[in-house]
Amino acid sequence: MLLRFPDGAEKTFTEGITPLDVAKSISSSLAKKVVGAYLDDDLYDLNRTIHRDGAIRLVTESDEKAFEILNHSSAHLLAQAVKTLYPNAQFGVGPAIEEGFYYDIALETSLREEDLAHIEKQMARHAKENHPMVRKEVSRKEALEIFKDDFYKTTLIEAIPDGDAITLYQQGDFLDLCRGGHVGFTSKIKHFKLLSLAGAYFRGDSDGPMMQRIYGTSWFSKEALDAHLALLEERKERDHRKLGKQLKIFMLNSEVGQGLATWLPNGYAVRKVLEDYVYEEERKAGYLHVSTPVLGSKHLYETSGHWDHYQANMFPPMERDGETFVLRPMSCPHHMKIFQSELRSYRDLPLRYAEIVTQHRYEASGALTGLERVRAMTLTDAHIFVRPDQIKAEVISAYELIDKAIADLGLEIAYLEFATRDDSKEKFHADETLWNEAEAVLEDVLVEAKIPYKKVPGEAAFYGPKIDFQVKTVLGHMITMSTIQLDFLLPERFDLTYINADGEKVRPVVIHRGYISTFERLMSILLEQTKGAFPVWLAPTQVILLPVSLDAHMDYTKTLYKSLMEAGYRVKIDEREEKLGYKIRDAQTQKIPYQLVIGDQEVADHSVTARQYGSSEQHTVSVEEFYDQLAQAVAKKSR
RNA sequence: GCCGGAAUAGCUCAGAUGGUAGAGCAACUGACUUGUAAUCAGUAGGUCACGGGUUCGACUCCUGUUUCCGGCACCA
């Protein structure tokens, strides 16, 4: 049997050797680090025997795939431990995930946080017992027979496509249906921790049964595990809910209403800068701003189709004088009516309407998360009405507008998502030709602009495909920051037309453009990505003045304050009778970018001693110089 | 919405087994008159989320509700 190594070397082995044997034949240190292998494109367990020639690539601990294999095996170890402690337990799926693993468990009794420690101990025992994780290929019939009393596994077996191999893994008494890719021996699993307990629907189906899910994480060394646990702690410190409270950005109060955020002065100061930014950037890009009411006729939303698709996520309708109103969840229909308010010529297009407006959505109570998901949100929403020949250019210019904002805000986009329809789902409107056209145009733009993206079938809006800009929150949630959506349907539904060069009435195409998410969501992202230390242009308070003595230095301090305020900056004076060290500490805690100390010296030579957030350095500069520095920091949108 | 957990002073948190609550910070008052990350002393602050029950007695046990947290589902 001939195996070829990545460096091109070839070596003969006796049939039935395992990746572990191959590693051992090379070196004992490699044997310690190996966790599996690829034979051509097939992932082999560490202890799976090899019976054919092929290209072999050993997967070692440093390999990205190794973490996945280890965590997948850890999920099995978890299930084995649960089965030992709770013999009646049945299991759903137990995959490796980005930072660890989970396993879904069906159990009569509810697991509690304190049970995790016991399960963890049992896992350690099974690991120590060093069970080989033995792979077996079986027929569908055999598999169904083996799991005949297990609703979950039989359902999973039935979902395996015909022709795919069905494999089982046995470790000790524990037998599981599994595609595989395992570390081969439970003793390989040494540094792990169970993290949390949650509910999860079987196969993600909210009409199906709910299982108990245990999350955990598994690493190759104690150091790596500890580092990961420390990272989880650090993330808690960056949670926008915590920072938002500390820095008095916003509050959520049950008496105000569930999911209804209140912006506090510090938060609104930031938001106002963002609103102005958005307005200016849109104005420069040729958008026309409009304003329409937060309440709309229900009929308007029936015409658009939103009522059909989303009424469950809208606040219930209100009736007055025979007319039915809804709290608007969207802007599209309103902008459609604006387009329709005049006879349009092909020469008028593109027409870009933008609006900063508050919308209301009845989000499921369990979905509400700080400012990340709320029920009343303010955003700038835009709809661009174009001729077919203008689609590409407008999609590109929308992309560029968004791209600039992301850079200006210093944000990190995780990836772009290209959401298309899935014909098996009913939510999408029917016209296939339009869909194909729309999807082709968007993909063209992505390909031509060489923008990397992830295609996600079935995630499109009901009226058309879209490009979503995804951000990863500190909690690990993927949320949509910006979006560009093509829409051939709403113009149809609203019977929008313009007169083309031949004097005929034809349909415009609509591009929906979500710019920088809602101000609520943007604030949550900004807080997390800046850790609450806003760049100068955004900071709620940009400069704080710290007089050394309230008696001796207050006049000069107040003069400075007045001139800074007049110049448009957000400034405060710390007028408390406290020591300078105390005031500095307080200003640092509030993450105020500039702290100006005003004492005898500064009064005498008309200067300020500036200290920046996060630094213990101080520079005494003339007032003029400080103004320059401040203006530059604002212009550069830097810290 | 579903599964699980939590709710104690403005904030962060203590408070076995039932005997109506405590710290630090913040606030307030006073002293200190201050030059780069917390000066000292004192005062005040609580329907222990809310309602019902068990009990001689409930922050503590049971139950309902509300909100929040971890997930799942949802996300125009």
Tab-separated table of N, CA, C and O in Angstrom, chain A residues 40-80:
chain	number	residue	atom	x	y	z
A	40	ASP	N	-6.469	11.521	0.846
A	40	ASP	CA	-7.090	12.303	-0.217
A	40	ASP	C	-8.031	13.306	0.453
A	40	ASP	O	-7.572	14.071	1.282
A	41	ASP	N	-9.328	13.250	0.173
A	41	ASP	CA	-10.211	14.243	0.808
A	41	ASP	C	-10.976	13.674	1.991
A	41	ASP	O	-11.818	14.353	2.573
A	42	ASP	N	-10.691	12.415	2.343
A	42	ASP	CA	-11.429	11.800	3.450
A	42	ASP	C	-10.706	12.012	4.770
A	42	ASP	O	-9.507	11.760	4.881
A	43	LEU	N	-11.482	12.475	5.740
A	43	LEU	CA	-10.911	12.657	7.070
A	43	LEU	C	-10.893	11.315	7.794
A	43	LEU	O	-11.925	10.652	7.925
A	44	TYR	N	-9.725	10.898	8.249
A	44	TYR	CA	-9.588	9.635	8.981
A	44	TYR	C	-9.365	9.900	10.454
A	44	TYR	O	-8.623	10.808	10.835
A	45	ASP	N	-10.006	9.052	11.292
A	45	ASP	CA	-9.743	9.109	12.728
A	45	ASP	C	-8.312	8.651	12.952
A	45	ASP	O	-7.735	7.951	12.135
A	46	LEU	N	-7.816	9.000	14.102
A	46	LEU	CA	-6.443	8.636	14.439
A	46	LEU	C	-6.241	7.122	14.401
A	46	LEU	O	-5.170	6.637	14.076
A	47	ASN	N	-7.309	6.385	14.755
A	47	ASN	CA	-7.170	4.930	14.865
A	47	ASN	C	-7.914	4.174	13.763
A	47	ASN	O	-8.156	2.991	13.882
A	48	ARG	N	-8.305	4.915	12.693
A	48	ARG	CA	-9.026	4.224	11.625
A	48	ARG	C	-8.010	3.575	10.682
A	48	ARG	O	-7.042	4.218	10.264
A	49	THR	N	-8.260	2.315	10.345
A	49	THR	CA	-7.291	1.609	9.513
A	49	THR	C	-7.405	2.060	8.064
A	49	THR	O	-8.492	2.381	7.572
A	50	ILE	N	-6.261	2.061	7.396
A	50	ILE	CA	-6.189	2.509	6.008
A	50	ILE	C	-6.016	1.285	5.109
A	50	ILE	O	-5.181	0.421	5.390
A	51	HIS	N	-6.828	1.224	4.062
A	51	HIS	CA	-6.814	0.045	3.196
A	51	HIS	C	-6.581	0.369	1.739
A	51	HIS	O	-6.855	-0.436	0.866
A	52	ARG	N	-6.152	1.588	1.467
A	52	ARG	CA	-5.927	1.900	0.053
A	52	ARG	C	-4.787	2.899	-0.101
A	52	ARG	O	-4.387	3.564	0.860
A	53	ASP	N	-4.294	3.016	-1.323
A	53	ASP	CA	-3.268	3.996	-1.637
A	53	ASP	C	-3.892	5.387	-1.590
A	53	ASP	O	-5.099	5.538	-1.713
A	54	GLY	N	-3.059	6.395	-1.461
A	54	GLY	CA	-3.587	7.746	-1.542
A	54	GLY	C	-2.594	8.768	-1.018
A	54	GLY	O	-1.512	8.415	-0.544
A	55	ALA	N	-3.037	10.031	-1.141
A	55	ALA	CA	-2.220	11.114	-0.582
A	55	ALA	C	-2.621	11.280	0.868
A	55	ALA	O	-3.800	11.464	1.171
A	56	ILE	N	-1.657	11.218	1.759
A	56	ILE	CA	-1.990	11.350	3.180
A	56	ILE	C	-1.438	12.662	3.714
A	56	ILE	O	-0.348	13.101	3.332
A	57	ARG	N	-2.257	13.300	4.536
A	57	ARG	CA	-1.800	14.524	5.218
A	57	ARG	C	-2.181	14.392	6.687
A	57	ARG	O	-3.367	14.299	7.013
A	58	LEU	N	-1.183	14.287	7.529
A	58	LEU	CA	-1.470	14.134	8.959
A	58	LEU	C	-1.983	15.453	9.516
A	58	LEU	O	-1.487	16.525	9.165
A	59	VAL	N	-3.006	15.363	10.363
A	59	VAL	CA	-3.535	16.549	11.026
A	59	VAL	C	-2.941	16.580	12.425
A	59	VAL	O	-3.134	15.638	13.201
A	60	THR	N	-2.170	17.628	12.724
A	60	THR	CA	-1.565	17.725	14.056
A	60	THR	C	-2.238	18.821	14.854
A	60	THR	O	-3.032	19.604	14.328
A	61	GLU	N	-1.879	18.894	16.132
A	61	GLU	CA	-2.543	19.826	17.061
A	61	GLU	C	-2.563	21.266	16.576
A	61	GLU	O	-3.487	22.005	16.877
A	62	SER	N	-1.541	21.666	15.858
A	62	SER	CA	-1.471	23.069	15.434
A	62	SER	C	-2.392	23.340	14.236
A	62	SER	O	-2.668	24.482	13.906
A	63	ASP	N	-2.859	22.293	13.617
A	63	ASP	CA	-3.748	22.391	12.460
A	63	ASP	C	-5.098	22.956	12.888
A	63	ASP	O	-5.609	22.613	13.949
A	64	GLU	N	-5.684	23.788	12.046
A	64	GLU	CA	-6.985	24.354	12.387
A	64	GLU	C	-8.036	23.256	12.562
A	64	GLU	O	-8.889	23.316	13.435
A	65	LYS	N	-7.936	22.264	11.701
A	65	LYS	CA	-8.896	21.158	11.736
A	65	LYS	C	-8.805	20.371	13.053
A	65	LYS	O	-9.785	19.772	13.499
A	66	ALA	N	-7.609	20.385	13.665
A	66	ALA	CA	-7.385	19.583	14.866
A	66	ALA	C	-8.305	20.015	16.005
A	66	ALA	O	-8.843	19.183	16.736
A	67	PHE	N	-8.509	21.332	16.113
A	67	PHE	CA	-9.377	21.848	17.172
A	67	PHE	C	-10.788	21.311	16.988
A	67	PHE	O	-11.455	20.911	17.948
A	68	GLU	N	-11.212	21.286	15.742
A	68	GLU	CA	-12.542	20.783	15.429
A	68	GLU	C	-12.663	19.291	15.779
A	68	GLU	O	-13.643	18.858	16.383
A	69	ILE	N	-11.636	18.536	15.398
A	69	ILE	CA	-11.656	17.098	15.686
A	69	ILE	C	-11.691	16.857	17.197
A	69	ILE	O	-12.492	16.076	17.709
A	70	LEU	N	-10.821	17.563	17.904
A	70	LEU	CA	-10.760	17.401	19.362
A	70	LEU	C	-12.103	17.727	19.995
A	70	LEU	O	-12.591	17.010	20.871
A	71	ASN	N	-12.708	18.826	19.543
A	71	ASN	CA	-13.961	19.235	20.155
A	71	ASN	C	-15.118	18.319	19.768
A	71	ASN	O	-16.027	18.094	20.570
A	72	HIS	N	-15.053	17.802	18.567
A	72	HIS	CA	-16.070	16.842	18.170
A	72	HIS	C	-15.971	15.594	19.054
A	72	HIS	O	-16.973	15.095	19.575
A	73	SER	N	-14.750	15.138	19.264
A	73	SER	CA	-14.554	13.985	20.136
A	73	SER	C	-14.959	14.311	21.572
A	73	SER	O	-15.497	13.467	22.282
A	74	SER	N	-14.723	15.550	21.984
A	74	SER	CA	-15.105	15.960	23.335
A	74	SER	C	-16.621	15.915	23.499
A	74	SER	O	-17.123	15.582	24.576
A	75	ALA	N	-17.316	16.234	22.431
A	75	ALA	CA	-18.783	16.160	22.467
A	75	ALA	C	-19.208	14.708	22.729
A	75	ALA	O	-20.118	14.445	23.521
A	76	HIS	N	-18.502	13.781	22.080
A	76	HIS	CA	-18.821	12.369	22.301
A	76	HIS	C	-18.517	11.954	23.734
A	76	HIS	O	-19.270	11.205	24.352
A	77	LEU	N	-17.397	12.447	24.229
A	77	LEU	CA	-17.032	12.142	25.617
A	77	LEU	C	-18.105	12.671	26.563
A	77	LEU	O	-18.487	12.000	27.530
A	78	LEU	N	-18.594	13.873	26.263
A	78	LEU	CA	-19.676	14.455	27.063
A	78	LEU	C	-20.901	13.541	27.036
A	78	LEU	O	-21.475	13.238	28.088
A	79	ALA	N	-21.256	13.087	25.835
A	79	ALA	CA	-22.441	12.237	25.720
A	79	ALA	C	-22.235	10.921	26.478
A	79	ALA	O	-23.142	10.440	27.163
A	80	GLN	N	-21.033	10.389	26.373
A	80	GLN	CA	-20.740	9.142	27.087
A	80	GLN	C	-20.914	9.349	28.594
A	80	GLN	O	-21.513	8.518	29.281
